[in-house]
PDB file of C-alpha atoms in Angstrom:
ATOM      1  CA  MET A   1     -39.695  29.645 -21.697  1.00 45.00           C
ATOM      2  CA  THR A   2     -38.056  29.850 -25.120  1.00 43.00           C
ATOM      3  CA  THR A   3     -39.666  27.770 -27.833  1.00 43.00           C
ATOM      4  CA  SER A   4     -37.891  26.282 -30.810  1.00 44.00           C
ATOM      5  CA  ASP A   5     -38.010  28.335 -33.992  1.00 47.00           C
ATOM      6  CA  GLY A   6     -35.570  26.189 -35.924  1.00 43.00           C
ATOM      7  CA  SER A   7     -32.619  28.389 -34.980  1.00 43.00           C
ATOM      8  CA  GLY A   8     -31.441  26.209 -32.111  1.00 45.00           C
ATOM      9  CA  ARG A   9     -32.730  28.514 -29.359  1.00 43.00           C
ATOM     10  CA  SER A  10     -34.507  25.645 -27.578  1.00 45.00           C
ATOM     11  CA  GLY A  11     -31.142  23.906 -27.100  1.00 47.00           C
ATOM     12  CA  THR A  12     -29.758  27.044 -25.503  1.00 46.00           C
ATOM     13  CA  ALA A  13     -32.728  27.294 -23.179  1.00 46.00           C
ATOM     14  CA  ALA A  14     -32.351  23.644 -22.220  1.00 43.00           C
ATOM     15  CA  ALA A  15     -28.668  24.114 -21.454  1.00 43.00           C
ATOM     16  CA  ALA A  16     -29.459  27.154 -19.352  1.00 43.00           C
ATOM     17  CA  SER A  17     -32.079  25.212 -17.423  1.00 41.00           C
ATOM     18  CA  VAL A  18     -29.538  22.476 -16.677  1.00 39.00           C
ATOM     19  CA  ARG A  19     -27.167  25.061 -15.263  1.00 39.00           C
ATOM     20  CA  ARG A  20     -29.912  26.284 -12.998  1.00 38.00           C
ATOM     21  CA  LEU A  21     -30.766  22.859 -11.604  1.00 37.00           C
ATOM     22  CA  PRO A  22     -30.186  22.500  -7.859  1.00 39.00           C
ATOM     23  CA  SER A  23     -26.692  21.350  -6.980  1.00 44.00           C
ATOM     24  CA  ASP A  24     -27.336  18.761  -4.340  1.00 48.00           C
ATOM     25  CA  VAL A  25     -23.782  17.496  -4.531  1.00 47.00           C
ATOM     26  CA  GLY A  26     -21.382  20.307  -5.208  1.00 44.00           C
ATOM     27  CA  THR A  27     -22.847  21.692  -2.065  1.00 46.00           C
ATOM     28  CA  LEU A  28     -25.260  18.895  -1.333  1.00 50.00           C
ATOM     29  CA  VAL A  29     -27.680  21.846  -1.331  1.00 41.00           C
ATOM     30  CA  PRO A  30     -29.203  23.869  -4.176  1.00 39.00           C
ATOM     31  CA  GLY A  31     -26.653  25.799  -6.185  1.00 42.00           C
ATOM     32  CA  ARG A  32     -28.793  28.750  -7.227  1.00 40.00           C
ATOM     33  CA  ALA A  33     -27.924  32.249  -6.229  1.00 40.00           C
ATOM     34  CA  SER A  34     -29.291  33.426  -2.909  1.00 43.00           C
ATOM     35  CA  ALA A  35     -31.300  36.139  -4.587  1.00 41.00           C
ATOM     36  CA  GLU A  36     -32.957  33.585  -6.895  1.00 41.00           C
ATOM     37  CA  ARG A  37     -34.025  31.588  -3.840  1.00 46.00           C
ATOM     38  CA  GLY A  38     -35.296  34.713  -2.162  1.00 49.00           C
ATOM     39  CA  GLU A  39     -32.643  34.544   0.588  1.00 53.00           C
ATOM     40  CA  PRO A  40     -31.189  37.701   2.075  1.00 59.00           C
ATOM     41  CA  PRO A  41     -27.473  38.270   1.322  1.00 59.00           C
ATOM     42  CA  ALA A  42     -26.556  37.410   4.913  1.00 58.00           C
ATOM     43  CA  ALA A  43     -28.163  33.969   4.585  1.00 59.00           C
ATOM     44  CA  GLY A  44     -26.287  33.332   1.355  1.00 61.00           C
ATOM     45  CA  ALA A  45     -23.019  34.340   2.990  1.00 72.00           C
ATOM     46  CA  ALA A  46     -23.723  32.018   5.917  1.00 74.00           C
ATOM     47  CA  ARG A  47     -24.338  29.094   3.588  1.00 74.00           C
ATOM     48  CA  THR A  48     -21.159  29.882   1.681  1.00 84.00           C
ATOM     49  CA  GLY A  49     -19.233  29.864   4.951  1.00 87.00           C
ATOM     50  CA  ALA A  50     -20.874  26.595   5.952  1.00 89.00           C
ATOM     51  CA  ARG A  51     -19.829  24.946   2.690  1.00 91.00           C
ATOM     52  CA  ALA A  52     -16.275  26.177   3.115  1.00 93.00           C
ATOM     53  CA  ALA A  53     -16.174  24.823   6.673  1.00 95.00           C
ATOM     54  CA  VAL A  54     -17.496  21.410   5.624  1.00 96.00           C
ATOM     55  CA  ALA A  55     -14.997  21.201   2.752  1.00 96.00           C
ATOM     56  CA  VAL A  56     -12.064  22.084   4.996  1.00 97.00           C
ATOM     57  CA  LEU A  57     -13.113  19.607   7.709  1.00 98.00           C
ATOM     58  CA  LEU A  58     -13.497  16.756   5.216  1.00 98.00           C
ATOM     59  CA  THR A  59     -10.154  17.525   3.578  1.00 98.00           C
ATOM     60  CA  LEU A  60      -8.270  17.697   6.876  1.00 98.00           C
ATOM     61  CA  GLY A  61      -9.988  14.526   8.017  1.00 98.00           C
ATOM     62  CA  ALA A  62      -8.959  12.725   4.825  1.00 98.00           C
ATOM     63  CA  LEU A  63      -5.365  13.856   5.261  1.00 98.00           C
ATOM     64  CA  ALA A  64      -5.283  12.682   8.872  1.00 98.00           C
ATOM     65  CA  TYR A  65      -6.863   9.394   7.776  1.00 98.00           C
ATOM     66  CA  THR A  66      -3.923   8.729   5.429  1.00 97.00           C
ATOM     67  CA  THR A  67      -1.111   9.442   7.870  1.00 95.00           C
ATOM     68  CA  TRP A  68      -0.498   5.707   8.057  1.00 96.00           C
ATOM     69  CA  THR A  69       1.472   6.281   4.845  1.00 97.00           C
ATOM     70  CA  LEU A  70       4.202   7.688   7.083  1.00 97.00           C
ATOM     71  CA  GLU A  71       5.101   4.061   7.788  1.00 96.00           C
ATOM     72  CA  ALA A  72       7.210   4.346   4.631  1.00 95.00           C
ATOM     73  CA  PHE A  73       9.526   6.696   6.516  1.00 96.00           C
ATOM     74  CA  LEU A  74       9.250   5.417  10.093  1.00 96.00           C
ATOM     75  CA  PRO A  75      11.016   2.285  11.411  1.00 96.00           C
ATOM     76  CA  THR A  76       7.786   0.612  12.509  1.00 96.00           C
ATOM     77  CA  GLY A  77       9.061  -2.919  11.986  1.00 93.00           C
ATOM     78  CA  LEU A  78       5.725  -3.897  10.395  1.00 94.00           C
ATOM     79  CA  SER A  79       5.329  -4.958   6.773  1.00 91.00           C
ATOM     80  CA  PRO A  80       2.735  -2.893   4.882  1.00 93.00           C
ATOM     81  CA  LEU A  81       2.174  -5.930   2.649  1.00 91.00           C
ATOM     82  CA  ARG A  82       0.749  -8.207   5.318  1.00 89.00           C
ATOM     83  CA  THR A  83      -0.212  -6.264   8.428  1.00 92.00           C
ATOM     84  CA  TYR A  84      -3.341  -4.414   9.495  1.00 92.00           C
ATOM     85  CA  VAL A  85      -3.053  -0.643   9.433  1.00 96.00           C
ATOM     86  CA  SER A  86      -4.503  -0.774  12.952  1.00 95.00           C
ATOM     87  CA  GLU A  87      -1.404  -2.646  14.096  1.00 96.00           C
ATOM     88  CA  LEU A  88       0.634   0.525  13.651  1.00 97.00           C
ATOM     89  CA  ALA A  89      -1.417   1.937  16.532  1.00 97.00           C
ATOM     90  CA  ALA A  90      -1.174  -1.166  18.745  1.00 97.00           C
ATOM     91  CA  GLU A  91      -0.218  -0.531  22.351  1.00 96.00           C
ATOM     92  CA  ASP A  92       3.076  -2.396  22.053  1.00 95.00           C
ATOM     93  CA  GLN A  93       4.233  -0.566  18.914  1.00 97.00           C
ATOM     94  CA  PRO A  94       6.819   2.251  19.064  1.00 96.00           C
ATOM     95  CA  TYR A  95       4.610   4.789  17.248  1.00 97.00           C
ATOM     96  CA  GLY A  96       1.324   3.550  18.619  1.00 97.00           C
ATOM     97  CA  THR A  97       0.418   6.761  20.461  1.00 97.00           C
ATOM     98  CA  PHE A  98       1.257   8.860  17.396  1.00 97.00           C
ATOM     99  CA  PHE A  99      -0.993   6.866  15.059  1.00 97.00           C
ATOM    100  CA  ARG A 100      -3.805   6.584  17.602  1.00 97.00           C
ATOM    101  CA  THR A 101      -3.817  10.353  18.011  1.00 97.00           C
ATOM    102  CA  LEU A 102      -4.015  10.909  14.264  1.00 97.00           C
ATOM    103  CA  ASP A 103      -6.814   8.351  13.937  1.00 97.00           C
ATOM    104  CA  LEU A 104      -8.755  10.194  16.626  1.00 98.00           C
ATOM    105  CA  ALA A 105      -8.228  13.506  14.837  1.00 98.00           C
ATOM    106  CA  ALA A 106      -9.323  11.991  11.511  1.00 98.00           C
ATOM    107  CA  GLY A 107     -12.504  10.603  12.997  1.00 98.00           C
ATOM    108  CA  ILE A 108     -13.444  13.841  14.751  1.00 98.00           C
ATOM    109  CA  LEU A 109     -12.751  15.985  11.686  1.00 98.00           C
ATOM    110  CA  VAL A 110     -14.717  13.786   9.287  1.00 98.00           C
ATOM    111  CA  CYS A 111     -17.593  13.401  11.725  1.00 98.00           C
ATOM    112  CA  ALA A 112     -17.727  17.165  12.261  1.00 98.00           C
ATOM    113  CA  GLY A 113     -17.684  17.793   8.512  1.00 97.00           C
ATOM    114  CA  ALA A 114     -20.467  15.272   7.904  1.00 97.00           C
ATOM    115  CA  VAL A 115     -22.616  16.661  10.717  1.00 96.00           C
ATOM    116  CA  GLY A 116     -22.049  20.116   9.253  1.00 94.00           C
ATOM    117  CA  GLY A 117     -23.236  18.863   5.881  1.00 92.00           C
ATOM    118  CA  LEU A 118     -26.252  17.224   7.494  1.00 91.00           C
ATOM    119  CA  VAL A 119     -27.243  20.327   9.460  1.00 89.00           C
ATOM    120  CA  TRP A 120     -26.187  23.222   7.230  1.00 84.00           C
ATOM    121  CA  LEU A 121     -26.251  21.830   3.714  1.00 76.00           C
ATOM    122  CA  ARG A 122     -29.472  19.896   3.591  1.00 65.00           C
ATOM    123  CA  PRO A 123     -30.918  19.942   0.079  1.00 61.00           C
ATOM    124  CA  ARG A 124     -33.937  22.101  -0.616  1.00 60.00           C
ATOM    125  CA  ALA A 125     -34.736  20.312  -3.849  1.00 53.00           C
ATOM    126  CA  ALA A 126     -38.367  19.464  -4.479  1.00 50.00           C
ATOM    127  CA  VAL A 127     -37.454  15.839  -5.159  1.00 60.00           C
ATOM    128  CA  ARG A 128     -37.928  14.135  -1.802  1.00 65.00           C
ATOM    129  CA  GLY A 129     -35.913  11.066  -2.769  1.00 73.00           C
ATOM    130  CA  ARG A 130     -32.835  13.180  -3.432  1.00 81.00           C
ATOM    131  CA  VAL A 131     -33.177  14.878  -0.060  1.00 85.00           C
ATOM    132  CA  LEU A 132     -33.384  11.537   1.730  1.00 89.00           C
ATOM    133  CA  LEU A 133     -30.361  10.207  -0.164  1.00 91.00           C
ATOM    134  CA  ALA A 134     -28.274  13.238   0.760  1.00 91.00           C
ATOM    135  CA  VAL A 135     -29.325  13.134   4.411  1.00 93.00           C
ATOM    136  CA  GLY A 136     -28.669   9.392   4.582  1.00 95.00           C
ATOM    137  CA  GLY A 137     -25.280   9.825   2.914  1.00 96.00           C
ATOM    138  CA  TRP A 138     -24.139  12.537   5.296  1.00 96.00           C
ATOM    139  CA  ALA A 139     -25.383  10.506   8.270  1.00 97.00           C
ATOM    140  CA  ALA A 140     -23.434   7.451   7.083  1.00 98.00           C
ATOM    141  CA  VAL A 141     -20.243   9.502   6.695  1.00 98.00           C
ATOM    142  CA  ALA A 142     -20.791  10.847  10.232  1.00 98.00           C
ATOM    143  CA  VAL A 143     -21.053   7.252  11.484  1.00 98.00           C
ATOM    144  CA  PHE A 144     -17.813   6.453   9.663  1.00 98.00           C
ATOM    145  CA  GLY A 145     -16.060   9.353  11.397  1.00 98.00           C
ATOM    146  CA  ALA A 146     -17.431   8.471  14.832  1.00 98.00           C
ATOM    147  CA  ALA A 147     -16.449   4.807  14.458  1.00 98.00           C
ATOM    148  CA  THR A 148     -12.957   5.806  13.308  1.00 98.00           C
ATOM    149  CA  ALA A 149     -12.558   7.949  16.415  1.00 98.00           C
ATOM    150  CA  ALA A 150     -13.794   5.027  18.536  1.00 97.00           C
ATOM    151  CA  ASP A 151     -11.237   2.786  16.815  1.00 95.00           C
ATOM    152  CA  SER A 152      -8.439   4.947  18.159  1.00 96.00           C
ATOM    153  CA  ARG A 153      -9.733   4.503  21.710  1.00 97.00           C
ATOM    154  CA  LEU A 154      -9.947   0.716  21.328  1.00 96.00           C
ATOM    155  CA  PRO A 155      -6.395  -0.193  20.249  1.00 96.00           C
ATOM    156  CA  LEU A 156      -4.993  -3.647  19.742  1.00 97.00           C
ATOM    157  CA  SER A 157      -2.621  -4.761  22.480  1.00 96.00           C
ATOM    158  CA  CYS A 158      -0.222  -6.375  19.985  1.00 96.00           C
ATOM    159  CA  ALA A 159       0.228  -7.034  16.265  1.00 94.00           C
ATOM    160  CA  PRO A 160      -1.253 -10.476  15.448  1.00 91.00           C
ATOM    161  CA  THR A 161      -0.218 -10.597  11.779  1.00 89.00           C
ATOM    162  CA  ALA A 162       3.406  -9.828  12.652  1.00 89.00           C
ATOM    163  CA  ASP A 163       3.696 -11.672  15.970  1.00 90.00           C
ATOM    164  CA  ALA A 164       2.840 -15.380  16.068  1.00 88.00           C
ATOM    165  CA  PRO A 165       2.408 -15.512  19.875  1.00 92.00           C
ATOM    166  CA  CYS A 166       0.023 -12.557  19.648  1.00 92.00           C
ATOM    167  CA  ALA A 167      -1.974 -14.329  16.939  1.00 87.00           C
ATOM    168  CA  ALA A 168      -2.134 -17.468  19.093  1.00 89.00           C
ATOM    169  CA  ARG A 169      -3.357 -15.488  22.098  1.00 92.00           C
ATOM    170  CA  GLU A 170      -5.969 -13.791  19.953  1.00 89.00           C
ATOM    171  CA  ARG A 171      -7.300 -17.112  18.650  1.00 86.00           C
ATOM    172  CA  ALA A 172      -7.391 -18.446  22.206  1.00 90.00           C
ATOM    173  CA  GLY A 173      -9.280 -15.395  23.425  1.00 91.00           C
ATOM    174  CA  ALA A 174      -6.416 -14.428  25.745  1.00 95.00           C
ATOM    175  CA  VAL A 175      -6.240 -10.799  24.613  1.00 95.00           C
ATOM    176  CA  PRO A 176      -7.981  -7.698  25.997  1.00 96.00           C
ATOM    177  CA  PHE A 177     -11.600  -7.037  25.019  1.00 95.00           C
ATOM    178  CA  THR A 178     -10.364  -4.141  22.875  1.00 95.00           C
ATOM    179  CA  HIS A 179      -9.409  -6.619  20.137  1.00 95.00           C
ATOM    180  CA  ALA A 180     -13.027  -7.698  19.636  1.00 95.00           C
ATOM    181  CA  ALA A 181     -14.339  -4.157  20.160  1.00 97.00           C
ATOM    182  CA  HIS A 182     -11.837  -2.831  17.644  1.00 96.00           C
ATOM    183  CA  ALA A 183     -13.036  -5.342  15.063  1.00 94.00           C
ATOM    184  CA  VAL A 184     -16.615  -4.147  15.580  1.00 96.00           C
ATOM    185  CA  SER A 185     -15.792  -0.438  15.382  1.00 97.00           C
ATOM    186  CA  SER A 186     -13.646  -1.003  12.288  1.00 96.00           C
ATOM    187  CA  SER A 187     -16.468  -2.887  10.594  1.00 95.00           C
ATOM    188  CA  VAL A 188     -18.941  -0.131  11.439  1.00 98.00           C
ATOM    189  CA  ALA A 189     -16.515   2.483  10.058  1.00 98.00           C
ATOM    190  CA  VAL A 190     -16.091   0.699   6.726  1.00 97.00           C
ATOM    191  CA  ALA A 191     -19.839   0.048   6.445  1.00 97.00           C
ATOM    192  CA  GLY A 192     -20.563   3.717   7.121  1.00 98.00           C
ATOM    193  CA  ALA A 193     -18.020   4.799   4.542  1.00 98.00           C
ATOM    194  CA  LEU A 194     -19.432   2.475   1.881  1.00 98.00           C
ATOM    195  CA  VAL A 195     -23.036   3.533   2.486  1.00 98.00           C
ATOM    196  CA  GLY A 196     -22.037   7.199   2.440  1.00 97.00           C
ATOM    197  CA  MET A 197     -20.025   6.775  -0.744  1.00 97.00           C
ATOM    198  CA  VAL A 198     -22.891   5.067  -2.554  1.00 97.00           C
ATOM    199  CA  LEU A 199     -25.681   7.401  -1.408  1.00 95.00           C
ATOM    200  CA  LEU A 200     -23.844  10.663  -2.007  1.00 94.00           C
ATOM    201  CA  THR A 201     -22.536   9.449  -5.348  1.00 93.00           C
ATOM    202  CA  VAL A 202     -26.108   8.688  -6.392  1.00 91.00           C
ATOM    203  CA  VAL A 203     -26.997  12.265  -5.440  1.00 88.00           C
ATOM    204  CA  VAL A 204     -24.157  13.483  -7.657  1.00 84.00           C
ATOM    205  CA  HIS A 205     -25.588  11.517 -10.566  1.00 83.00           C
ATOM    206  CA  ARG A 206     -29.082  12.862 -10.061  1.00 79.00           C
ATOM    207  CA  CYS A 207     -28.204  16.527  -9.827  1.00 74.00           C
ATOM    208  CA  GLY A 208     -27.534  18.837 -12.748  1.00 57.00           C
ATOM    209  CA  ASP A 209     -24.473  20.468 -11.280  1.00 59.00           C
ATOM    210  CA  LEU A 210     -21.731  20.797 -13.893  1.00 50.00           C
ATOM    211  CA  ALA A 211     -18.904  20.298 -11.373  1.00 57.00           C
ATOM    212  CA  GLY A 212     -20.504  17.048 -10.245  1.00 60.00           C
ATOM    213  CA  VAL A 213     -20.865  15.807 -13.816  1.00 69.00           C
ATOM    214  CA  ARG A 214     -17.098  16.003 -14.301  1.00 79.00           C
ATOM    215  CA  PHE A 215     -16.487  13.758 -11.285  1.00 84.00           C
ATOM    216  CA  ARG A 216     -19.200  11.154 -11.875  1.00 87.00           C
ATOM    217  CA  GLY A 217     -16.867   8.662 -13.524  1.00 89.00           C
ATOM    218  CA  LEU A 218     -14.241   9.047 -10.813  1.00 93.00           C
ATOM    219  CA  LEU A 219     -16.790   8.577  -8.045  1.00 94.00           C
ATOM    220  CA  ARG A 220     -18.122   5.398  -9.681  1.00 93.00           C
ATOM    221  CA  THR A 221     -14.584   4.073 -10.053  1.00 96.00           C
ATOM    222  CA  LEU A 222     -13.796   4.766  -6.406  1.00 97.00           C
ATOM    223  CA  ILE A 223     -16.877   2.853  -5.297  1.00 97.00           C
ATOM    224  CA  GLY A 224     -15.883  -0.091  -7.487  1.00 97.00           C
ATOM    225  CA  VAL A 225     -12.337  -0.117  -6.112  1.00 98.00           C
ATOM    226  CA  GLU A 226     -13.652   0.161  -2.559  1.00 98.00           C
ATOM    227  CA  LEU A 227     -15.984  -2.797  -3.004  1.00 97.00           C
ATOM    228  CA  ILE A 228     -13.210  -4.951  -4.460  1.00 97.00           C
ATOM    229  CA  ALA A 229     -10.723  -3.953  -1.761  1.00 97.00           C
ATOM    230  CA  THR A 230     -13.288  -4.568   0.977  1.00 96.00           C
ATOM    231  CA  GLY A 231     -14.107  -8.023  -0.369  1.00 96.00           C
ATOM    232  CA  TRP A 232     -10.399  -8.842  -0.603  1.00 95.00           C
ATOM    233  CA  THR A 233      -9.811  -7.592   2.939  1.00 94.00           C
ATOM    234  CA  LEU A 234     -12.689  -9.616   4.384  1.00 93.00           C
ATOM    235  CA  ALA A 235     -11.494 -12.772   2.636  1.00 91.00           C
ATOM    236  CA  ALA A 236      -7.929 -12.238   3.851  1.00 90.00           C
ATOM    237  CA  VAL A 237      -9.058 -11.591   7.428  1.00 88.00           C
ATOM    238  CA  ALA A 238     -11.256 -14.697   7.410  1.00 84.00           C
ATOM    239  CA  ALA A 239      -8.428 -16.836   6.032  1.00 81.00           C
ATOM    240  CA  PHE A 240      -5.944 -15.502   8.561  1.00 78.00           C
ATOM    241  CA  ASP A 241      -8.295 -15.851  11.536  1.00 73.00           C
ATOM    242  CA  SER A 242      -9.161 -19.427  10.613  1.00 72.00           C
ATOM    243  CA  GLY A 243      -5.550 -20.349   9.980  1.00 64.00           C
ATOM    244  CA  TYR A 244      -6.471 -21.606   6.498  1.00 52.00           C
ATOM    245  CA  GLY A 245      -3.390 -22.161   4.376  1.00 43.00           C
ATOM    246  CA  THR A 246      -0.981 -20.851   6.988  1.00 44.00           C
ATOM    247  CA  SER A 247       1.398 -22.359   9.487  1.00 40.00           C
ATOM    248  CA  GLY A 248       1.388 -19.125  11.471  1.00 43.00           C
ATOM    249  CA  HIS A 249       5.062 -18.534  10.717  1.00 42.00           C
ATOM    250  CA  GLY A 250       6.668 -16.853   7.764  1.00 41.00           C
ATOM    251  CA  PRO A 251       9.992 -17.735   6.100  1.00 37.00           C
ATOM    252  CA  SER A 252      11.876 -15.883   8.826  1.00 38.00           C
ATOM    253  CA  GLY A 253      10.103 -17.763  11.571  1.00 40.00           C
ATOM    254  CA  HIS A 254       8.925 -14.497  13.168  1.00 45.00           C
ATOM    255  CA  GLY A 255       5.372 -14.295  11.841  1.00 48.00           C
ATOM    256  CA  PRO A 256       3.047 -15.000   8.925  1.00 49.00           C
ATOM    257  CA  SER A 257       4.294 -14.397   5.404  1.00 50.00           C
ATOM    258  CA  VAL A 258       2.657 -12.241   2.748  1.00 47.00           C
ATOM    259  CA  LEU A 259       1.028 -15.342   1.240  1.00 52.00           C
ATOM    260  CA  ASP A 260      -0.106 -16.500   4.683  1.00 58.00           C
ATOM    261  CA  THR A 261      -2.123 -13.308   5.108  1.00 73.00           C
ATOM    262  CA  TRP A 262      -3.375 -13.241   1.492  1.00 83.00           C
ATOM    263  CA  GLY A 263      -1.928  -9.783   0.983  1.00 88.00           C
ATOM    264  CA  LEU A 264      -4.096  -8.416   3.797  1.00 91.00           C
ATOM    265  CA  GLY A 265      -1.967  -5.302   4.205  1.00 93.00           C
ATOM    266  CA  VAL A 266      -2.201  -4.393   0.522  1.00 95.00           C
ATOM    267  CA  ALA A 267      -5.969  -4.888   0.425  1.00 95.00           C
ATOM    268  CA  GLN A 268      -6.675  -2.837   3.532  1.00 96.00           C
ATOM    269  CA  ARG A 269      -4.404   0.001   2.495  1.00 97.00           C
ATOM    270  CA  ILE A 270      -6.149   0.237  -0.880  1.00 98.00           C
ATOM    271  CA  GLN A 271      -9.457   0.235   0.987  1.00 97.00           C
ATOM    272  CA  LEU A 272      -8.466   3.087   3.308  1.00 97.00           C
ATOM    273  CA  LEU A 273      -6.774   5.137   0.601  1.00 98.00           C
ATOM    274  CA  THR A 274      -9.862   4.897  -1.601  1.00 98.00           C
ATOM    275  CA  ILE A 275     -12.062   6.249   1.194  1.00 98.00           C
ATOM    276  CA  ALA A 276      -9.674   9.155   1.707  1.00 98.00           C
ATOM    277  CA  VAL A 277      -9.621  10.025  -1.999  1.00 98.00           C
ATOM    278  CA  TRP A 278     -13.423   9.930  -2.103  1.00 97.00           C
ATOM    279  CA  LEU A 279     -13.591  12.307   0.870  1.00 98.00           C
ATOM    280  CA  VAL A 280     -11.288  14.759  -0.912  1.00 97.00           C
ATOM    281  CA  VAL A 281     -13.407  14.618  -4.083  1.00 96.00           C
ATOM    282  CA  MET A 282     -16.569  15.289  -2.089  1.00 95.00           C
ATOM    283  CA  ALA A 283     -14.846  18.119  -0.247  1.00 96.00           C
ATOM    284  CA  TRP A 284     -13.954  19.667  -3.607  1.00 94.00           C
ATOM    285  CA  LEU A 285     -17.549  19.409  -4.825  1.00 92.00           C
ATOM    286  CA  VAL A 286     -18.789  21.074  -1.649  1.00 91.00           C
ATOM    287  CA  TRP A 287     -16.133  23.787  -1.988  1.00 90.00           C
ATOM    288  CA  ALA A 288     -16.892  24.359  -5.671  1.00 85.00           C
ATOM    289  CA  GLY A 289     -20.542  24.872  -4.825  1.00 71.00           C
ATOM    290  CA  ARG A 290     -19.788  27.985  -2.764  1.00 58.00           C
ATOM    291  CA  ARG A 291     -19.323  29.967  -5.996  1.00 52.00           C
ATOM    292  CA  ARG A 292     -22.933  29.351  -7.012  1.00 50.00           C
ATOM    293  CA  THR A 293     -24.513  30.677  -3.832  1.00 43.00           C
TER     294      THR A 293
END
């Protein structure tokens, strides 16, 4: 270890030691060279390939998870300001099969990427708490992916926020069981995403990886936006389900208005888009970590 002699060498040594800290986020595994860890070159190459695979899976999953944005170009007949994203995939909607298929693909891809991170990229850091955080974060993201895939297999039969008779049937319990099951799987997906975002972001903050340092502020912002959007969504859903402040018919007489649903569509779309952006950022950190193996 270099000691200070008044020439500033100790600062250089400290900076070098920071660069050598394990990167539990960029890879969610240590970022030292394989030789430094005593690994054979083949093991280092395998870990590099694993990181690349996880990054690609998460990125593709995030892209598939945002394909609901295609509603801007498709004549869905549903307002993005006041409808659930899930209603695009309802059984009675013209593009329902298309969106359900993409939701299934998103869930499988994200789940596979998270399981890959859990199995292949487990931290080897000496700090046990960091290991547990990373494992818990990956597991939560895997739950998010699995629940998203389940969502696609439990579609709504109709669009309650756009169709007053559908909303009435839903309140009366005269809809298929998939409506209630879909609500459960959606809640599990969002909870998994939030837990994963928080835990893995904490790991980013605790590691000394330089790539992670650059994204700390963005990751914190994404968590804040996600919490706000989730709270807004829950409040809007509760208000709509209870009928509070709504007659059940919008100005056109065909369904609830934007005010009736408390901007439910806006809130949920912000919520889903934030999750997707976070997945892409994490995928980049995993990908960037391959260069330090």
